[in-house]
XYZ file of C-alpha atoms in Angstrom:
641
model
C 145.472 97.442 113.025
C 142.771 95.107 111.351
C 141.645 92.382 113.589
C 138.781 90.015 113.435
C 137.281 87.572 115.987
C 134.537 84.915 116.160
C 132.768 84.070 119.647
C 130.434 81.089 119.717
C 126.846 81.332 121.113
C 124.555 78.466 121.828
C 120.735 78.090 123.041
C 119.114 74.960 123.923
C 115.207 75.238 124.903
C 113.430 72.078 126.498
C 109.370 71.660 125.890
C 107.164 73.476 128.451
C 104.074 75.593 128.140
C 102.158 78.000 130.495
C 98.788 79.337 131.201
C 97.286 83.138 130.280
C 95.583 85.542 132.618
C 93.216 88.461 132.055
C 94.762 92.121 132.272
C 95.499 94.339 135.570
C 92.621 96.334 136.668
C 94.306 99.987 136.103
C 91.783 103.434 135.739
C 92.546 103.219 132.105
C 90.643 105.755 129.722
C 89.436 104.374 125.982
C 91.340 105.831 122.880
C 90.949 105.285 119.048
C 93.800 103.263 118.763
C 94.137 102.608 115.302
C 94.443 105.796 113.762
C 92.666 106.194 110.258
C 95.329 106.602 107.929
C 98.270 106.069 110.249
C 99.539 103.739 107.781
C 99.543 105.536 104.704
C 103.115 107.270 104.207
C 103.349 110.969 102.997
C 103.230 110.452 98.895
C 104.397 114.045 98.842
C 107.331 113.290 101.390
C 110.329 115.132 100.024
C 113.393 112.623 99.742
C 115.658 116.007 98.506
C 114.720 117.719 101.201
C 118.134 119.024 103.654
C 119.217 117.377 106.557
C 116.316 118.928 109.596
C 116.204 118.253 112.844
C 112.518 115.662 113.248
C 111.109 116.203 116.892
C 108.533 113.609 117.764
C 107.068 114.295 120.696
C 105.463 110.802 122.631
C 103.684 110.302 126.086
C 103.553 106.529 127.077
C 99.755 106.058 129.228
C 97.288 103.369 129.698
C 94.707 102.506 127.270
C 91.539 100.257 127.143
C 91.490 98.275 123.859
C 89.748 95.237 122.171
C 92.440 94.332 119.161
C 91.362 91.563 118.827
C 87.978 91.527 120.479
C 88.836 90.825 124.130
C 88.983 93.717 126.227
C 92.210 94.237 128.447
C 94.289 97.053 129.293
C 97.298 97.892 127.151
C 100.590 100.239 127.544
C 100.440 102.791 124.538
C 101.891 105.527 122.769
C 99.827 108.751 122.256
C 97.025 106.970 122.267
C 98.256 104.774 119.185
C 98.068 101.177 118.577
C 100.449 100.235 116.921
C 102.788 103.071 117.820
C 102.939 106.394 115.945
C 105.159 106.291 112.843
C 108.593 107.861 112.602
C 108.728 108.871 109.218
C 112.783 110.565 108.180
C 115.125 111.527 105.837
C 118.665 109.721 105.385
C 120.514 112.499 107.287
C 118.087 113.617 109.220
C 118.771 114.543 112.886
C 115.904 113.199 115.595
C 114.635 113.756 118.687
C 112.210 111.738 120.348
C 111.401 113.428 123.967
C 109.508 110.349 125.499
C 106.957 110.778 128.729
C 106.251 107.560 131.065
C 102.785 108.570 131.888
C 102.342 105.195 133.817
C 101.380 104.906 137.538
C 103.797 104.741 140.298
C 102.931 102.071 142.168
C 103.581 98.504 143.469
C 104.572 96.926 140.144
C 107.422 99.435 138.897
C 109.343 97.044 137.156
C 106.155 96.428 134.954
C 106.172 100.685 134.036
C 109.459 101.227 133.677
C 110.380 101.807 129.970
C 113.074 102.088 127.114
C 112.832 102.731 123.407
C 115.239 100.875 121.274
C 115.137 102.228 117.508
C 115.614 98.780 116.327
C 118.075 99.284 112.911
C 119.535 102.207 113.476
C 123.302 102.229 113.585
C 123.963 104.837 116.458
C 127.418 105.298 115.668
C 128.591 108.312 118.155
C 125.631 107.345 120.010
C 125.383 104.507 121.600
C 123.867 106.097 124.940
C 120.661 106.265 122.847
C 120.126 102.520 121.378
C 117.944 101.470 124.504
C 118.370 98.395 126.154
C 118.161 98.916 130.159
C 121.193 97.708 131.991
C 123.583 97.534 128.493
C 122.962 101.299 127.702
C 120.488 103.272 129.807
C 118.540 103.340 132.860
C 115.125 103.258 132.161
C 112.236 106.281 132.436
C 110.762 106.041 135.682
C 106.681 106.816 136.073
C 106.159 110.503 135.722
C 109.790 111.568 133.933
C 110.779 112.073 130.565
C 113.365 111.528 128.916
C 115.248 113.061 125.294
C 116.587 110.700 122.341
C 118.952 112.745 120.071
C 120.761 111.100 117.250
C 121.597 111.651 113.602
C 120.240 108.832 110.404
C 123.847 108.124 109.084
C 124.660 106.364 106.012
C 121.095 104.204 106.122
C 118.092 103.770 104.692
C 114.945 101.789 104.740
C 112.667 100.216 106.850
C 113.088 99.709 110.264
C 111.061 99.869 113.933
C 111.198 101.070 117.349
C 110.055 99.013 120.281
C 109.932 99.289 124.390
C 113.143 97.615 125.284
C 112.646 96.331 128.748
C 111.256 93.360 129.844
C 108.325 92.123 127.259
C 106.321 94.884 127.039
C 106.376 95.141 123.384
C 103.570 92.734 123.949
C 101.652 95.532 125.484
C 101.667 97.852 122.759
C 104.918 99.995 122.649
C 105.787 99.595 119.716
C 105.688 101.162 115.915
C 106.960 102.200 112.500
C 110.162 103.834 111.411
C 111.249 104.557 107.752
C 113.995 106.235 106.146
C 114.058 107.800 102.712
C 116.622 108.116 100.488
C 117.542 109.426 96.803
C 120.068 106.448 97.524
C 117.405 103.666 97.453
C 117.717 101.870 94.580
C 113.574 101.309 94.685
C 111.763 104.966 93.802
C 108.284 106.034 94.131
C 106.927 107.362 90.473
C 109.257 105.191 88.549
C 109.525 101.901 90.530
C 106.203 102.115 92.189
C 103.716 104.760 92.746
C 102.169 104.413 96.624
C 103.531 102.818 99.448
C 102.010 101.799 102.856
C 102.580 100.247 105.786
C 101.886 96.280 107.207
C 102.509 95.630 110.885
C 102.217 92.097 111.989
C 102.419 90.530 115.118
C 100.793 87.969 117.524
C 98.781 89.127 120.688
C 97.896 88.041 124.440
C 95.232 88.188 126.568
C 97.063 88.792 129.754
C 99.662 91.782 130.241
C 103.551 90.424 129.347
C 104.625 90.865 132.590
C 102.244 88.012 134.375
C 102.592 85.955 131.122
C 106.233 85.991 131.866
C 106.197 84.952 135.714
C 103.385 81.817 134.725
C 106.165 80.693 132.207
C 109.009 81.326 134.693
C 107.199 80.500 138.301
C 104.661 78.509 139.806
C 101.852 80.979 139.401
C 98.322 78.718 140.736
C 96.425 81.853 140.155
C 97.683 82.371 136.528
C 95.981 79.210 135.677
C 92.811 79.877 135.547
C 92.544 80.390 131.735
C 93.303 76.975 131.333
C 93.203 73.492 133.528
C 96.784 73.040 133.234
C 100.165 75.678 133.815
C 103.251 74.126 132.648
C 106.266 76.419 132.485
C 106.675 77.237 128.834
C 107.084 80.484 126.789
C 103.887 80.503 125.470
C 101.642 80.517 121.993
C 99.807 84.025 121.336
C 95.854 84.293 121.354
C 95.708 85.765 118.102
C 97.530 86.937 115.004
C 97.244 91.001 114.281
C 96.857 92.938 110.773
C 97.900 96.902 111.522
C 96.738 96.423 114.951
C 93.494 93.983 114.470
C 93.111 90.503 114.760
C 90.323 88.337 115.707
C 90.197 85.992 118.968
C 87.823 83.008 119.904
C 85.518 84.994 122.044
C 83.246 81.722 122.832
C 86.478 80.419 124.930
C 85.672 83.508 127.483
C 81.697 84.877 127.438
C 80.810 87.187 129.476
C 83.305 90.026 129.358
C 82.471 92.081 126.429
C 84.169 90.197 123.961
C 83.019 91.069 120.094
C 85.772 90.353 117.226
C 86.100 93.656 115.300
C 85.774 93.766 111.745
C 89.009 92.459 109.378
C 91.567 95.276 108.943
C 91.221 97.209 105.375
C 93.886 98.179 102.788
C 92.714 100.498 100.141
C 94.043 100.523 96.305
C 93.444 102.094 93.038
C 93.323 99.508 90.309
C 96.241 99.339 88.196
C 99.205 101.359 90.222
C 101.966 99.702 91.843
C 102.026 99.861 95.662
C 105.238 98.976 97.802
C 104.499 97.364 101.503
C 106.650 98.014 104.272
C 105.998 94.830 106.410
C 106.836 94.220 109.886
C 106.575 91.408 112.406
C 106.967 92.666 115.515
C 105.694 89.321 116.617
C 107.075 87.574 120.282
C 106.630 84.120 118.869
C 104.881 84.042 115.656
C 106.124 82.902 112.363
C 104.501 84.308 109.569
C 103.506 83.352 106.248
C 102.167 86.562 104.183
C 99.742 86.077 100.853
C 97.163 88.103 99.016
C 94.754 86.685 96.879
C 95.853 86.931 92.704
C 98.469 89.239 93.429
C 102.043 87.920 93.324
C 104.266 90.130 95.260
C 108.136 91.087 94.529
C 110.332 91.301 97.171
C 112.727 94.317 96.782
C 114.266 95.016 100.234
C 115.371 92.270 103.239
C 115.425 94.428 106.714
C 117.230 97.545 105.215
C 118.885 95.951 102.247
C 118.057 96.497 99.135
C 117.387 93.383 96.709
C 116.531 92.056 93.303
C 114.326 89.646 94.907
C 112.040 87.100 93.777
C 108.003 87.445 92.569
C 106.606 85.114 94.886
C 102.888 84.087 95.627
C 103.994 83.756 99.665
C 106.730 84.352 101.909
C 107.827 83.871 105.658
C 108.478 87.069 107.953
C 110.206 86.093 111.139
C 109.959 87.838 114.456
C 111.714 91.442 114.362
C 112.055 90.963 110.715
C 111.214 93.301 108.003
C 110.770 92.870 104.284
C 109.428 95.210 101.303
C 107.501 94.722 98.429
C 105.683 95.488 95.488
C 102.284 94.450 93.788
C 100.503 95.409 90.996
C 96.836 96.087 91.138
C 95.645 94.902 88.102
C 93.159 91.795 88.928
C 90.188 93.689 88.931
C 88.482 96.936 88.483
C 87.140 99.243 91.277
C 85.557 97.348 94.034
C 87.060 94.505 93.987
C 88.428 92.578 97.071
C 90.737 90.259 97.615
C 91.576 88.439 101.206
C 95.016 89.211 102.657
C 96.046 86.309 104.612
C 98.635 85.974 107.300
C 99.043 82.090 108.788
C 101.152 81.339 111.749
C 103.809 78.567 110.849
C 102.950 76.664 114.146
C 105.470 73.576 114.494
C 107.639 75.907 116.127
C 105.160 76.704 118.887
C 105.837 74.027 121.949
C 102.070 74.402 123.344
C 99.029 76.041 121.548
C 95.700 76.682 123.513
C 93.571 74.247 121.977
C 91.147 77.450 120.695
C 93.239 79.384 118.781
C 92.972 80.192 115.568
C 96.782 80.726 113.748
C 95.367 82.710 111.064
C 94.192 86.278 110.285
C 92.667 87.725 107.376
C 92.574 91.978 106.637
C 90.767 93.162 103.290
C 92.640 94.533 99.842
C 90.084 97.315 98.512
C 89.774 98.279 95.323
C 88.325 101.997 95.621
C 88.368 104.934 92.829
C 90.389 107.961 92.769
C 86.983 110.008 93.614
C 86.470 110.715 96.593
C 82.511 111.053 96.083
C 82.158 107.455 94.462
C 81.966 105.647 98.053
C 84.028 102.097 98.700
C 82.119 98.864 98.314
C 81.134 97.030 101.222
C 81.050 93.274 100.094
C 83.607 90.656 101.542
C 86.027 88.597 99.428
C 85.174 85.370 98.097
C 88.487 85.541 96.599
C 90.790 81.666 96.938
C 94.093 81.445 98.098
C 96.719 80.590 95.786
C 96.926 76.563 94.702
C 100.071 75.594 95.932
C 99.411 77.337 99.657
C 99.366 74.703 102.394
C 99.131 74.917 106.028
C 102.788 75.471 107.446
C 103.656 72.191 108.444
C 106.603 71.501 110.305
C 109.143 71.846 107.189
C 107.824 75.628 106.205
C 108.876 77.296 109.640
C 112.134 78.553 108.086
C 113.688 82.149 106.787
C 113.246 83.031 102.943
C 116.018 81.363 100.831
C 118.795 83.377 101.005
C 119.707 82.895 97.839
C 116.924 84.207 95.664
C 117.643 87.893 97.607
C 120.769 89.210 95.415
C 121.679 92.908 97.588
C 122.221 95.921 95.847
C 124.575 98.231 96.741
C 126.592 98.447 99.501
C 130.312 96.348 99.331
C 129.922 93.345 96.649
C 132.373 91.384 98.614
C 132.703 91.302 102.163
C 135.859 91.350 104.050
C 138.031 88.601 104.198
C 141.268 89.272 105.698
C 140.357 87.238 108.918
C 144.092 87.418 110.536
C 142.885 86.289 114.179
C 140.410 84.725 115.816
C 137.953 84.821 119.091
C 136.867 81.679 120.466
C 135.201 82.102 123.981
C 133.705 78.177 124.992
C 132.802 79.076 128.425
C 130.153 81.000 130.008
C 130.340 84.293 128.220
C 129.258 82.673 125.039
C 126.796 80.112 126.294
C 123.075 80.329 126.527
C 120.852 77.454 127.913
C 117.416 76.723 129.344
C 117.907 74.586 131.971
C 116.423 70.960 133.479
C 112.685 71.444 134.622
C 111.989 74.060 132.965
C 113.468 76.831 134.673
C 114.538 79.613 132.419
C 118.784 79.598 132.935
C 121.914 80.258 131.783
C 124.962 78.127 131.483
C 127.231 78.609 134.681
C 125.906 82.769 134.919
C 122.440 84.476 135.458
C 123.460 86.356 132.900
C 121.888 89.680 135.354
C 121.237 92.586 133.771
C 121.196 95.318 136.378
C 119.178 98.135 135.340
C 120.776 100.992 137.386
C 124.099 100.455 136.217
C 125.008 99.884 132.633
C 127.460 98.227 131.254
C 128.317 101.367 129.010
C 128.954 103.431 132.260
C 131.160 100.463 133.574
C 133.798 100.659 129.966
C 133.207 104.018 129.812
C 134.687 104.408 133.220
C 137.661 102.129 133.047
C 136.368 99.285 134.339
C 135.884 95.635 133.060
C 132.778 93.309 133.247
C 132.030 90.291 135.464
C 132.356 87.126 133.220
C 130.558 85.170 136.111
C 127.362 87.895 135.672
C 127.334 88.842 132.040
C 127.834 87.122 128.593
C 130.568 89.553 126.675
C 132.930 89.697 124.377
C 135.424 92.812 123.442
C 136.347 93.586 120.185
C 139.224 95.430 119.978
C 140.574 96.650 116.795
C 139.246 97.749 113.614
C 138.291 95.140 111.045
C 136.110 92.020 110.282
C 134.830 90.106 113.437
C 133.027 86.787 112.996
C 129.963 85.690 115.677
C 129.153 82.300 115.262
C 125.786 81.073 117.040
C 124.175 77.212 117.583
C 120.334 76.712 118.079
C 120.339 73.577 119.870
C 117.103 73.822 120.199
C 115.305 70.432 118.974
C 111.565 72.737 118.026
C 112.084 76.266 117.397
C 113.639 78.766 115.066
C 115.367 81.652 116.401
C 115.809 85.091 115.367
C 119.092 86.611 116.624
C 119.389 90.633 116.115
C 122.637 92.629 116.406
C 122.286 96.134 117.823
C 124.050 98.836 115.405
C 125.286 97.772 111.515
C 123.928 95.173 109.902
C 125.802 92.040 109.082
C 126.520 89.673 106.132
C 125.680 86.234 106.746
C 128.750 84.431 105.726
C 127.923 80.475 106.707
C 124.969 78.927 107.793
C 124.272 74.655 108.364
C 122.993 72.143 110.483
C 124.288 70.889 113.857
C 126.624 72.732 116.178
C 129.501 74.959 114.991
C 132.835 74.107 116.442
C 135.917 75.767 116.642
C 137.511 73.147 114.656
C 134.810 73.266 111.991
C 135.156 77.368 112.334
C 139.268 76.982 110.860
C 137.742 74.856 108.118
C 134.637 76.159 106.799
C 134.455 78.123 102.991
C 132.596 81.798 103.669
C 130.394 83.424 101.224
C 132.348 86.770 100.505
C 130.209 87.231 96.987
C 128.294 89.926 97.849
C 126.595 87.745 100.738
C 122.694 89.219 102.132
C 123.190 91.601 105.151
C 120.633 91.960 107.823
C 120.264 93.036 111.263
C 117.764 89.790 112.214
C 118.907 86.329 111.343
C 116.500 83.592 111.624
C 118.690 80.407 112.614
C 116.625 77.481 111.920
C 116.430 74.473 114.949
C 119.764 72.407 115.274
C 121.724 74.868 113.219
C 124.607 77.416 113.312
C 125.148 80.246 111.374
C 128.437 82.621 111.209
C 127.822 86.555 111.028
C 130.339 88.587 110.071
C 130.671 92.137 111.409
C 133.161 95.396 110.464
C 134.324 96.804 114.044
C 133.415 99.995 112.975
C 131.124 101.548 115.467
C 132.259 101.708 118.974
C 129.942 101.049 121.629
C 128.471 98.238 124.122
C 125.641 96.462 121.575
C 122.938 93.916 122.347
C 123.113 90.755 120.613
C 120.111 88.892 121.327
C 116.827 86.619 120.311
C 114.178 88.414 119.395
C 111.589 85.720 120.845
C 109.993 87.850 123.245
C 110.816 85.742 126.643
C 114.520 85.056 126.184
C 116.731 88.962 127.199
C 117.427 89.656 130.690
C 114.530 92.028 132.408
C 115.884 94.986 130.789
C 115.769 93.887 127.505
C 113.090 92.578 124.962
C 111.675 89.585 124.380
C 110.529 86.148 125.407
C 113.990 84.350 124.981
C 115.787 88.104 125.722
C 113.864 88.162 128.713
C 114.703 84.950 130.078
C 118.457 85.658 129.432
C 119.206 84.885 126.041
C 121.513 87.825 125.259
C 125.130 89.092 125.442
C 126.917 92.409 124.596
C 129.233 93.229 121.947
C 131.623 95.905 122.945
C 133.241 97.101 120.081
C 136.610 99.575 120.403
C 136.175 100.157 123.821
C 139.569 103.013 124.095
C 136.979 104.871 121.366
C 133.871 104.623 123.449
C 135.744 106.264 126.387
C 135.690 109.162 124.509
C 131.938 109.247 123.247
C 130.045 112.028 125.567
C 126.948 110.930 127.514
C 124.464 114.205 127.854
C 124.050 115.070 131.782
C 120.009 114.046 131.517
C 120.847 110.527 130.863
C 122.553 110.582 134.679
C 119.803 112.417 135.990
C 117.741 109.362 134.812
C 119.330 107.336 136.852
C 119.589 109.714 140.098
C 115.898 109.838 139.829
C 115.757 105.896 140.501
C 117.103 106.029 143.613
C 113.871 107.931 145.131
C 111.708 106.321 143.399
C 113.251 102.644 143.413
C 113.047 103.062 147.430
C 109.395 104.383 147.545
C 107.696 101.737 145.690
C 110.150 98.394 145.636
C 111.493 98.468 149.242
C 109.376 99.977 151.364
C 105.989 98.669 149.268
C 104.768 95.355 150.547
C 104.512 92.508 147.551
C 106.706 93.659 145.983
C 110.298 93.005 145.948
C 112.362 94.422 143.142
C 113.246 93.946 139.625
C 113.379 90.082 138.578
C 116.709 89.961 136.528
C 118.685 92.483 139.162
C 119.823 91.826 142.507
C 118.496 93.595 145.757
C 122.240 93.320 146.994
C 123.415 95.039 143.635
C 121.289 97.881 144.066
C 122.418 98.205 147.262
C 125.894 98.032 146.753
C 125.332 100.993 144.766
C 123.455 103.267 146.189
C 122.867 101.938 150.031
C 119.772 100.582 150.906
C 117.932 100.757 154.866
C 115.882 97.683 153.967
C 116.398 94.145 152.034
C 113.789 91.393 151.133
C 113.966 88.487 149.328
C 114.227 89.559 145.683
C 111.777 88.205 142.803
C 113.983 87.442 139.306
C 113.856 85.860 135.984
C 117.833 84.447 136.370
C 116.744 81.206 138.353
């Protein structure tokens, strides 16, 4: 039977800011981190190549780094910063067999870790999309732990992340592509290189102490700065494939020396397709390089006939692709690439950042004995680019991005409707600046999932978690209000993509719901939504792929602990459980159980019996308890206030 349902979702965020600290001292050891070449995808990758079986093979460890000059102590993967690339074929089959290196010790909700494989549909699967307390327990220190699914019917380019807590601020995090003979863009007739562009923002002080100075009163965390109001907070600097450059005057004394701007290198006169990321936690990005306009050709995983464009935004967890032609000069030329943080929708900014970063397009020849120049650009930005002011920190029109492929219209037999007004679908900061939600905590408990609770019969506590069930097969509608009065917020939907059906300003209602006019005509489809401040937007969804999915911010604090994010971390999240007589009958493999068992042990060594420190913040002493009997209780630290 088709069905289709809409719950509503609303945010509201009140002004506060927060102070930085410098990083843990751990025994780290110092590794390359940016890997020469790491961001140059195989040119001789074969896209006809049979389904295989892709084994990646990661161990998560300290590392020692200066990204962006300032030395502090970072959470990494094989030594990598950014994160190793996963680099597949549309029907591929992968395994990832992941190894938490980190320390056992008094902080284990700080080394705990998930991988979500941000994109990827997981249909049949669901045990392996990644966010702690929805889907999985997390690795403990000194276990691994196996990720085995199959690339469906997808393509394009996507990422993977650490999905508990917000330690994708610390480094976990990193490329993933998918090739296809099914992508409408080809390399050697639509373009003849490609590489990769990671973007994001960065922090001097480790996410988890960043997140307690924005959610606590911290004295100690304020010694960065005179003043610690709670706030989620600004970044330090802006990074290009892993570099940046930070104000090392503000802090002498510690070894601080900016590194030298990122380089791209390019033959003149080919066509080279970017695969940009912002992995970001509250940057807004505008992207530019110097006399090269840039077509965009693919929004998150959907293709487009997009526009040429001298600029463009990239929100937080967004991805977009696209071309330019190197034909402004001969070899050894240089051009600036310049990345500027939109900052209106930033609610404090240390008065010594800088919201910019620069990395260097190269101009080298095809041999390899004629060495690269070394000068700088002195290249000028395009005329018409302007600081972001407070009217620029918005997503790319939809409009100019016209998908290809895929269902030209989008389902419109909407025969019933969902509308939940009450706690499950409301999301709030609260009064004096304590990080809330309406009438719940919203608690996320990392030992016990909410897949093992459907998948066992059971139902979920409306009073505890923000949920909705879809039940039949069809269209289902998600409607969500930012009623925030500053910032832009990027929602992401675990599993398929979505068509954007509605967007406008204000609040959506239910009555306005019955009476509003959808784009069906072939509307864009994305799996991150940027909904502009005082706004709504309506997503529309097929009910296709059973499971228990996130649907969350991507500003990283606003998920519950388990989950990523500034806004997910502070609660902004809820879970979509799709067909859940179907996910009864999905198979979980035995090691994702022995994950857990292995918790109990080491959940009572080091958060119990170890003094200082009480538990994870965002799940309940008494809940842990409950579940597995516990000789001891203390008061227990958490982010649900």
């Amino acid at each position: 039977m088709l069905r289709a349902a809409i719950i509503f979702v609303t945010l509201a965020i009140l002004s506060q800011t927060f102070a930085l600290t410098a990083a843990d001292p751990f025994n780290v050891h110092k590794y390359p981190l940016v890997k020469p070449g790491a961001y140059d995808l195989d040119e001789n990758w074969d896209i006809h190549a049979p389904p295989t079986t892709r084994v990646f093979n990661w161990t998560l460890d300290y590392a020692f780094g200066r990204p962006d000059g300032f030395p502090r102590n970072m959470r990494v993967i094989n030594g990598q910063f950014p994160g190793p690339l996963i680099e597949v074929n549309e029907g591929d089959s992968i395994v990832v067999v992941l190894k938490n290196n980190l320390e056992i010790g008094t902080s284990l909700q700080s080394n705990l870790r998930r991988v979500d494989f941000h994109g990827m549909i997981q249909n049949g699967t669901n045990w392996a999309d990644g966010p702690t307390g929805i889907t999985q327990c997390p690795i403990p220190p000194g276990h691994s732990f196996r990720y085995k699914f199959k690339v469906g019917k997808q393509f394009g380019s996507y990422w993977w992340h650490s999905h508990f807590g917000n330690t994708l601020e610390d480094g976990i995090h990193g490329p993933f592509v998918v090739h296809s003979p099914n992508d409408p863009y080809q390399i050697g007739r639509d373009y003849d290189h490609e590489k990769l562009l990671i973007l994001g923002d960065w922090m001097l002080a480790q996410q988890l102490y960043v997140y307690l100075s924005a959610t606590k009163d911290w004295p100690w965390l304020a010694r960065w700065h005179s003043t610690a109001p709670h706030s989620a907070p600004n970044s330090d600097s802006i990074l290009i494939n892993g570099v940046g450059v930070y104000n090392c005057t503000i802090t002498p004394g510690v070894g601080c020396a900016p590194p030298p701007p990122p380089e791209i290198k390019v033959l003149p006169n080919k066509r080279y397709r970017f695969r940009t990321l912002n992995y970001a936690s509250h940057a807004f990005l505008w992207l530019s390089i110097d006399n090269h306009p840039m077509t965009i050709i693919m929004a998150d995983s959907t293709p487009v006939e997009g526009p040429t464009i001298h600029q463009f935004q990239i929100g937080m967890a967004e991805r977009y692709d696209w071309i330019i032609h190197t034909n402004a000069g001969p070899v050894g030329s240089v051009f600036w690439l310049r990345v500027v943080q939109c900052m209106h929708s930033v609610q404090w900014v240390q008065p010594y950042y800088i919201p910019y970063s620069f990395g260097v397009l190269r101009y080298v020849s095809a041999d390899p004995k004629q060495l690269p120049s070394t000068q700088m650009p002195t290249s000028k930005d395009w005329p018409e680019s302007n600081p972001p002011d407070e009217t620029h920190c918005h997503d790319m029109d939809l409009s100019l991005l016209k998908p290809i492929g895929g269902p030209q219209t989008v389902f419109g037999a909407v025969i019933a409707t969902y509308y939940n007004p009450n706690v499950s679908g409301h999301f709030l900061w609260g009064p004096g600046g304590d990080l809330a939600n309406n009438n719940m905590t919203n608690q996320i408990t990392p030992y016990s999932p909410q897949l093992h609770t459907v998948m066992a019969g059971g139902e979920l506590n409306s009073t505890v978690h923000a949920f909705t069930y879809f039940d039949g097969l069809g269209a289902a509608d998600i409607g969500i209000s930012n009623h925030d009065h500053n910032t832009e917020h990027p929602w992401h939907l675990h599993s398929r993509s979505f068509w954007v059906v509605a967007q406008g300003k204000g609040e959506l209602t239910e009555a306005m719901y019955k009476n509003l006019t959808f784009n069906l005509d072939n509307p864009i489809r994305r799996d991150t939504f940027i909904i502009p401040r005082l706004s709504w937007a309506v997503i529309r969804i097929m009910t296709d792929t059973p499971g228990v999915w996130a649907l969350h911010c991507h500003v990283w604090p606003v998920f519950s602990a388990s989950n990523v994010g500034w806004h997910a971390s502070a609660g902004k999240t809820a879970s979509i459980i799709i067909q859940a007589d179907k996910i009864r009958l999905q198979k979980i493999p035995d090691e994702h159980y022995e994950v857990m068992e292995l918790h109990i042990e080491s959940y009572l060594q080091t958060e119990i019996l170890a003094s200082g420190s009480y538990g994870y913040y965002g799940n309940p002493l008494g809940s842990f308890c409950q579940l597995y009997g516990c000789a001891a209780r203390k008061e227990f630290i958490h982010a649900d206030l």
